PDB file of C-alpha atoms in Angstrom:
ATOM      1  CA  MET A  22     -18.689 -31.684 -29.578  1.00 63.00           C
ATOM      2  CA  ASN A  23     -20.629 -28.817 -31.167  1.00 61.00           C
ATOM      3  CA  MET A  24     -20.955 -25.281 -29.885  1.00 61.00           C
ATOM      4  CA  LYS A  25     -24.349 -25.854 -28.327  1.00 67.00           C
ATOM      5  CA  ASP A  26     -22.749 -28.593 -26.172  1.00 86.00           C
ATOM      6  CA  TYR A  27     -20.159 -26.146 -24.827  1.00 87.00           C
ATOM      7  CA  SER A  28     -22.895 -23.837 -23.544  1.00 88.00           C
ATOM      8  CA  GLU A  29     -23.835 -26.752 -21.195  1.00 89.00           C
ATOM      9  CA  LEU A  30     -20.353 -27.269 -19.665  1.00 89.00           C
ATOM     10  CA  THR A  31     -19.372 -26.029 -16.323  1.00 90.00           C
ATOM     11  CA  ASP A  32     -16.857 -23.365 -15.770  1.00 88.00           C
ATOM     12  CA  GLN A  33     -14.468 -25.974 -14.418  1.00 89.00           C
ATOM     13  CA  MET A  34     -14.806 -28.084 -17.587  1.00 90.00           C
ATOM     14  CA  LEU A  35     -14.320 -25.061 -19.778  1.00 90.00           C
ATOM     15  CA  GLY A  36     -11.197 -24.220 -17.835  1.00 88.00           C
ATOM     16  CA  GLN A  37      -9.757 -27.616 -18.374  1.00 89.00           C
ATOM     17  CA  LEU A  38     -10.433 -27.343 -22.126  1.00 91.00           C
ATOM     18  CA  ILE A  39      -8.931 -23.888 -22.335  1.00 90.00           C
ATOM     19  CA  LEU A  40      -5.677 -25.330 -21.087  1.00 89.00           C
ATOM     20  CA  ARG A  41      -5.552 -27.472 -24.305  1.00 90.00           C
ATOM     21  CA  GLN A  42      -6.417 -24.190 -26.302  1.00 90.00           C
ATOM     22  CA  ASP A  43      -9.793 -25.531 -27.306  1.00 92.00           C
ATOM     23  CA  LYS A  44     -11.158 -22.683 -29.538  1.00 93.00           C
ATOM     24  CA  LEU A  45     -14.724 -23.464 -28.818  1.00 94.00           C
ATOM     25  CA  ALA A  46     -14.167 -23.532 -25.074  1.00 92.00           C
ATOM     26  CA  TYR A  47     -12.577 -20.067 -25.352  1.00 92.00           C
ATOM     27  CA  THR A  48     -15.483 -18.733 -27.396  1.00 93.00           C
ATOM     28  CA  GLU A  49     -17.966 -20.022 -24.771  1.00 94.00           C
ATOM     29  CA  ILE A  50     -16.007 -18.361 -21.900  1.00 93.00           C
ATOM     30  CA  TYR A  51     -15.966 -15.138 -23.886  1.00 95.00           C
ATOM     31  CA  LYS A  52     -19.712 -15.317 -24.421  1.00 94.00           C
ATOM     32  CA  ARG A  53     -20.276 -15.989 -20.741  1.00 93.00           C
ATOM     33  CA  TYR A  54     -17.982 -13.424 -19.136  1.00 93.00           C
ATOM     34  CA  TRP A  55     -17.288 -10.599 -21.627  1.00 96.00           C
ATOM     35  CA  SER A  56     -20.256  -8.598 -20.706  1.00 95.00           C
ATOM     36  CA  LEU A  57     -19.984  -9.253 -16.889  1.00 94.00           C
ATOM     37  CA  LEU A  58     -16.221  -8.303 -16.877  1.00 94.00           C
ATOM     38  CA  TYR A  59     -16.938  -5.338 -18.921  1.00 96.00           C
ATOM     39  CA  GLN A  60     -19.556  -4.091 -16.446  1.00 95.00           C
ATOM     40  CA  HIS A  61     -17.195  -4.704 -13.554  1.00 92.00           C
ATOM     41  CA  ALA A  62     -14.415  -2.922 -15.298  1.00 93.00           C
ATOM     42  CA  ARG A  63     -16.636   0.024 -16.331  1.00 94.00           C
ATOM     43  CA  ARG A  64     -17.782   0.541 -12.716  1.00 92.00           C
ATOM     44  CA  MET A  65     -14.176   0.693 -11.505  1.00 89.00           C
ATOM     45  CA  LEU A  66     -12.786   2.795 -14.370  1.00 90.00           C
ATOM     46  CA  GLN A  67     -15.722   5.038 -15.250  1.00 90.00           C
ATOM     47  CA  ASN A  68     -14.540   4.920 -18.789  1.00 90.00           C
ATOM     48  CA  ASP A  69     -16.083   2.723 -21.590  1.00 94.00           C
ATOM     49  CA  GLU A  70     -12.997   2.496 -23.719  1.00 94.00           C
ATOM     50  CA  GLU A  71     -10.612   1.631 -20.931  1.00 93.00           C
ATOM     51  CA  ALA A  72     -13.108  -0.976 -19.718  1.00 94.00           C
ATOM     52  CA  LYS A  73     -13.310  -2.562 -23.046  1.00 96.00           C
ATOM     53  CA  ASN A  74      -9.536  -2.545 -23.577  1.00 95.00           C
ATOM     54  CA  VAL A  75      -8.998  -4.179 -20.065  1.00 95.00           C
ATOM     55  CA  VAL A  76     -11.467  -6.996 -20.889  1.00 96.00           C
ATOM     56  CA  GLN A  77     -10.057  -7.437 -24.351  1.00 97.00           C
ATOM     57  CA  ASP A  78      -6.491  -7.727 -22.700  1.00 95.00           C
ATOM     58  CA  VAL A  79      -7.693 -10.289 -20.268  1.00 95.00           C
ATOM     59  CA  PHE A  80      -9.130 -12.485 -22.898  1.00 94.00           C
ATOM     60  CA  LEU A  81      -6.064 -12.208 -25.103  1.00 94.00           C
ATOM     61  CA  MET A  82      -3.892 -13.035 -21.993  1.00 92.00           C
ATOM     62  CA  LEU A  83      -6.240 -16.020 -21.375  1.00 92.00           C
ATOM     63  CA  TRP A  84      -5.739 -17.436 -24.769  1.00 93.00           C
ATOM     64  CA  SER A  85      -1.997 -16.673 -25.103  1.00 90.00           C
ATOM     65  CA  ARG A  86      -1.183 -18.201 -21.784  1.00 88.00           C
ATOM     66  CA  ALA A  87      -3.660 -20.962 -21.741  1.00 84.00           C
ATOM     67  CA  PRO A  88      -1.205 -23.857 -21.920  1.00 84.00           C
ATOM     68  CA  GLY A  89       0.656 -22.665 -18.821  1.00 84.00           C
ATOM     69  CA  LEU A  90      -2.255 -21.417 -16.715  1.00 80.00           C
ATOM     70  CA  GLU A  91      -2.892 -22.851 -13.295  1.00 81.00           C
ATOM     71  CA  LEU A  92      -6.703 -22.698 -12.766  1.00 77.00           C
ATOM     72  CA  SER A  93      -6.753 -24.020  -9.381  1.00 76.00           C
ATOM     73  CA  GLY A  94      -9.747 -22.033  -8.220  1.00 79.00           C
ATOM     74  CA  SER A  95     -12.878 -21.042 -10.224  1.00 85.00           C
ATOM     75  CA  LEU A  96     -12.625 -19.606 -13.757  1.00 88.00           C
ATOM     76  CA  ALA A  97     -14.765 -16.718 -12.733  1.00 88.00           C
ATOM     77  CA  ALA A  98     -12.500 -15.826  -9.841  1.00 88.00           C
ATOM     78  CA  TYR A  99      -9.517 -16.031 -12.149  1.00 89.00           C
ATOM     79  CA  LEU A 100     -11.055 -13.657 -14.729  1.00 92.00           C
ATOM     80  CA  TYR A 101     -12.304 -11.163 -12.161  1.00 91.00           C
ATOM     81  CA  ALA A 102      -8.876 -11.138 -10.427  1.00 89.00           C
ATOM     82  CA  ALA A 103      -7.152 -10.589 -13.869  1.00 91.00           C
ATOM     83  CA  VAL A 104      -9.538  -7.666 -14.622  1.00 93.00           C
ATOM     84  CA  ARG A 105      -8.786  -6.222 -11.135  1.00 92.00           C
ATOM     85  CA  ASN A 106      -5.067  -6.566 -11.617  1.00 91.00           C
ATOM     86  CA  LYS A 107      -5.130  -4.830 -14.962  1.00 93.00           C
ATOM     87  CA  ILE A 108      -7.232  -1.935 -13.482  1.00 89.00           C
ATOM     88  CA  LEU A 109      -4.885  -1.595 -10.594  1.00 89.00           C
ATOM     89  CA  ASN A 110      -1.938  -1.395 -13.062  1.00 89.00           C
ATOM     90  CA  ILE A 111      -3.834   1.414 -14.911  1.00 88.00           C
ATOM     91  CA  PHE A 112      -4.400   3.304 -11.629  1.00 86.00           C
ATOM     92  CA  ARG A 113      -0.640   2.936 -10.687  1.00 86.00           C
ATOM     93  CA  LYS A 114       0.431   4.084 -14.184  1.00 86.00           C
ATOM     94  CA  ASN A 115      -2.078   7.141 -14.066  1.00 82.00           C
ATOM     95  CA  LYS A 116      -0.871   8.011 -10.629  1.00 83.00           C
ATOM     96  CA  ILE A 117       2.809   7.969 -11.577  1.00 77.00           C
ATOM     97  CA  ALA A 118       1.994   9.784 -14.868  1.00 75.00           C
ATOM     98  CA  ASN A 119      -0.017  12.318 -12.908  1.00 76.00           C
ATOM     99  CA  GLU A 120       2.728  12.776 -10.278  1.00 77.00           C
ATOM    100  CA  HIS A 121       5.270  13.126 -13.027  1.00 70.00           C
ATOM    101  CA  LEU A 122       3.088  15.633 -14.999  1.00 72.00           C
ATOM    102  CA  ALA A 123       2.527  17.624 -11.828  1.00 75.00           C
ATOM    103  CA  SER A 124       6.283  17.738 -11.085  1.00 72.00           C
ATOM    104  CA  LEU A 125       6.989  18.662 -14.723  1.00 71.00           C
ATOM    105  CA  GLU A 126       4.430  21.531 -14.587  1.00 72.00           C
ATOM    106  CA  THR A 127       5.811  22.894 -11.343  1.00 73.00           C
ATOM    107  CA  PHE A 128       9.441  22.773 -12.817  1.00 69.00           C
ATOM    108  CA  ILE A 129       8.295  24.507 -15.896  1.00 67.00           C
ATOM    109  CA  GLU A 130       6.262  27.249 -14.044  1.00 67.00           C
ATOM    110  CA  GLN A 131       9.148  27.784 -11.617  1.00 66.00           C
ATOM    111  CA  GLY A 132      11.696  27.659 -14.491  1.00 60.00           C
ATOM    112  CA  GLU A 133       9.640  30.361 -16.385  1.00 55.00           C
ATOM    113  CA  ASN A 134       9.255  32.504 -13.383  1.00 56.00           C
ATOM    114  CA  ILE A 135      12.826  32.368 -12.343  1.00 58.00           C
ATOM    115  CA  THR A 136      13.896  33.133 -15.876  1.00 61.00           C
ATOM    116  CA  ASP A 137      11.419  36.062 -16.249  1.00 65.00           C
ATOM    117  CA  ASP A 138      12.458  37.452 -12.824  1.00 66.00           C
ATOM    118  CA  GLN A 139      16.049  37.228 -13.550  1.00 71.00           C
ATOM    119  CA  ILE A 140      15.691  38.863 -16.953  1.00 72.00           C
ATOM    120  CA  ARG A 141      13.681  41.752 -15.370  1.00 74.00           C
ATOM    121  CA  GLU A 142      16.105  42.101 -12.502  1.00 76.00           C
ATOM    122  CA  ARG A 143      19.059  42.188 -14.968  1.00 78.00           C
ATOM    123  CA  GLU A 144      17.349  44.761 -17.149  1.00 79.00           C
ATOM    124  CA  LEU A 145      16.460  46.808 -14.179  1.00 77.00           C
ATOM    125  CA  SER A 146      19.943  46.643 -12.891  1.00 79.00           C
ATOM    126  CA  GLN A 147      21.405  47.875 -16.233  1.00 83.00           C
ATOM    127  CA  ILE A 148      18.933  50.838 -16.284  1.00 80.00           C
ATOM    128  CA  ILE A 149      19.933  51.739 -12.740  1.00 80.00           C
ATOM    129  CA  GLU A 150      23.674  51.637 -13.380  1.00 85.00           C
ATOM    130  CA  LYS A 151      23.239  53.874 -16.468  1.00 86.00           C
ATOM    131  CA  GLU A 152      21.219  56.374 -14.448  1.00 84.00           C
ATOM    132  CA  ILE A 153      23.755  56.385 -11.739  1.00 85.00           C
ATOM    133  CA  ALA A 154      26.505  56.927 -14.225  1.00 88.00           C
ATOM    134  CA  ARG A 155      24.589  59.958 -15.451  1.00 88.00           C
ATOM    135  CA  LEU A 156      24.547  61.707 -12.151  1.00 89.00           C
ATOM    136  CA  PRO A 157      26.985  64.639 -11.545  1.00 90.00           C
ATOM    137  CA  GLU A 158      30.331  63.366 -10.206  1.00 90.00           C
ATOM    138  CA  ARG A 159      30.018  64.382  -6.605  1.00 90.00           C
ATOM    139  CA  MET A 160      26.389  63.264  -6.472  1.00 90.00           C
ATOM    140  CA  GLN A 161      27.416  59.863  -7.881  1.00 89.00           C
ATOM    141  CA  GLN A 162      30.237  59.538  -5.490  1.00 91.00           C
ATOM    142  CA  VAL A 163      28.031  60.115  -2.453  1.00 89.00           C
ATOM    143  CA  PHE A 164      25.372  57.706  -3.723  1.00 86.00           C
ATOM    144  CA  LEU A 165      27.794  54.972  -4.409  1.00 87.00           C
ATOM    145  CA  MET A 166      29.603  55.304  -1.038  1.00 90.00           C
ATOM    146  CA  LYS A 167      26.180  55.108   0.679  1.00 87.00           C
ATOM    147  CA  ARG A 168      24.811  52.200  -1.449  1.00 83.00           C
ATOM    148  CA  ASN A 169      27.948  50.070  -2.063  1.00 82.00           C
ATOM    149  CA  ASP A 170      29.977  50.804   0.963  1.00 84.00           C
ATOM    150  CA  ASN A 171      27.187  51.352   3.377  1.00 86.00           C
ATOM    151  CA  LEU A 172      28.819  54.326   4.901  1.00 88.00           C
ATOM    152  CA  SER A 173      26.942  56.775   7.234  1.00 90.00           C
ATOM    153  CA  TYR A 174      26.598  60.418   6.015  1.00 91.00           C
ATOM    154  CA  LYS A 175      29.142  61.344   8.575  1.00 93.00           C
ATOM    155  CA  GLN A 176      31.726  58.898   7.235  1.00 92.00           C
ATOM    156  CA  ILE A 177      31.083  59.999   3.657  1.00 90.00           C
ATOM    157  CA  ALA A 178      31.518  63.664   4.681  1.00 92.00           C
ATOM    158  CA  ASN A 179      34.869  62.900   6.396  1.00 92.00           C
ATOM    159  CA  ALA A 180      36.067  60.914   3.363  1.00 88.00           C
ATOM    160  CA  MET A 181      35.050  63.620   0.848  1.00 90.00           C
ATOM    161  CA  GLY A 182      36.207  66.544   3.130  1.00 92.00           C
ATOM    162  CA  THR A 183      32.734  68.104   3.226  1.00 92.00           C
ATOM    163  CA  THR A 184      29.963  68.639   5.689  1.00 93.00           C
ATOM    164  CA  GLU A 185      27.276  66.075   6.715  1.00 92.00           C
ATOM    165  CA  LEU A 186      24.626  68.441   5.492  1.00 94.00           C
ATOM    166  CA  THR A 187      26.103  68.662   1.967  1.00 93.00           C
ATOM    167  CA  VAL A 188      26.313  64.805   1.748  1.00 90.00           C
ATOM    168  CA  LYS A 189      22.631  64.547   2.794  1.00 93.00           C
ATOM    169  CA  THR A 190      21.665  67.059   0.168  1.00 93.00           C
ATOM    170  CA  GLN A 191      23.653  65.289  -2.561  1.00 91.00           C
ATOM    171  CA  MET A 192      22.038  61.932  -1.505  1.00 89.00           C
ATOM    172  CA  THR A 193      18.509  63.524  -1.481  1.00 91.00           C
ATOM    173  CA  ASN A 194      19.115  65.087  -4.887  1.00 90.00           C
ATOM    174  CA  ALA A 195      20.518  61.790  -6.311  1.00 86.00           C
ATOM    175  CA  LEU A 196      17.432  59.906  -5.075  1.00 85.00           C
ATOM    176  CA  LYS A 197      15.111  62.522  -6.623  1.00 86.00           C
ATOM    177  CA  VAL A 198      16.827  62.177 -10.005  1.00 83.00           C
ATOM    178  CA  LEU A 199      16.700  58.435  -9.888  1.00 80.00           C
ATOM    179  CA  ARG A 200      13.168  58.297  -8.813  1.00 82.00           C
ATOM    180  CA  LYS A 201      12.185  60.522 -11.685  1.00 81.00           C
ATOM    181  CA  LYS A 202      14.144  58.568 -14.260  1.00 76.00           C
ATOM    182  CA  LEU A 203      13.075  55.063 -13.040  1.00 73.00           C
ATOM    183  CA  GLY A 204       9.511  55.724 -12.127  1.00 69.00           C
ATOM    184  CA  SER A 205       8.045  55.032  -8.629  1.00 53.00           C
ATOM    185  CA  ALA A 206       7.537  51.284  -9.001  1.00 49.00           C
ATOM    186  CA  ASN A 207      11.008  50.495 -10.364  1.00 54.00           C
ATOM    187  CA  PHE A 208      12.503  52.889  -7.833  1.00 52.00           C
ATOM    188  CA  HIS A 209      11.024  51.082  -4.948  1.00 50.00           C
ATOM    189  CA  SER A 210      11.913  47.567  -6.193  1.00 54.00           C
ATOM    190  CA  ALA A 211      15.412  48.743  -6.986  1.00 52.00           C
ATOM    191  CA  PHE A 212      16.059  50.442  -3.646  1.00 57.00           C
ATOM    192  CA  PRO A 213      13.982  48.627  -1.018  1.00 51.00           C
ATOM    193  CA  PHE A 214      16.311  49.823   1.735  1.00 48.00           C
ATOM    194  CA  LEU A 215      15.221  53.466   1.126  1.00 51.00           C
TER     195      LEU A 215
END
């Protein structure tokens, strides 16, 4: 049989010949279906290169699995189903890859933000502690009792053996010094309770 004779064979006959790995039957199937399968894949994928790769993979699979294929239906139906399955696999892989990528991007963004926030918070905390340590002793004592022990002015006055007015004045002065040293933005983020 020459190549011209193969062009006159039905798909069913070509399917039977491909099972015996007839190269001319394979060539005829390729000629008949490559363009149709490519157009089908191209419509689904919207990508020329991916469509070509899918069709090429289907034809490679057809040849490599030929002896064990079960072509119970039509050859065309088998080829279109193979293309569709390859495309569905691509969609699945892309979906998984996109989900993984989105998850990774979220992790990276959150990780960077957390790290940056933690660094800024630590630096601000160190600056605050240095400035508190520079306050005069009584002013520092009043400030720490208010901030760390959450005592009222009256409780601080009793503990220090002074008046409530003196404690309020010391606290007001401490806050003025810290506000000046830290700047307004840092002061309010450091002491949101004030």
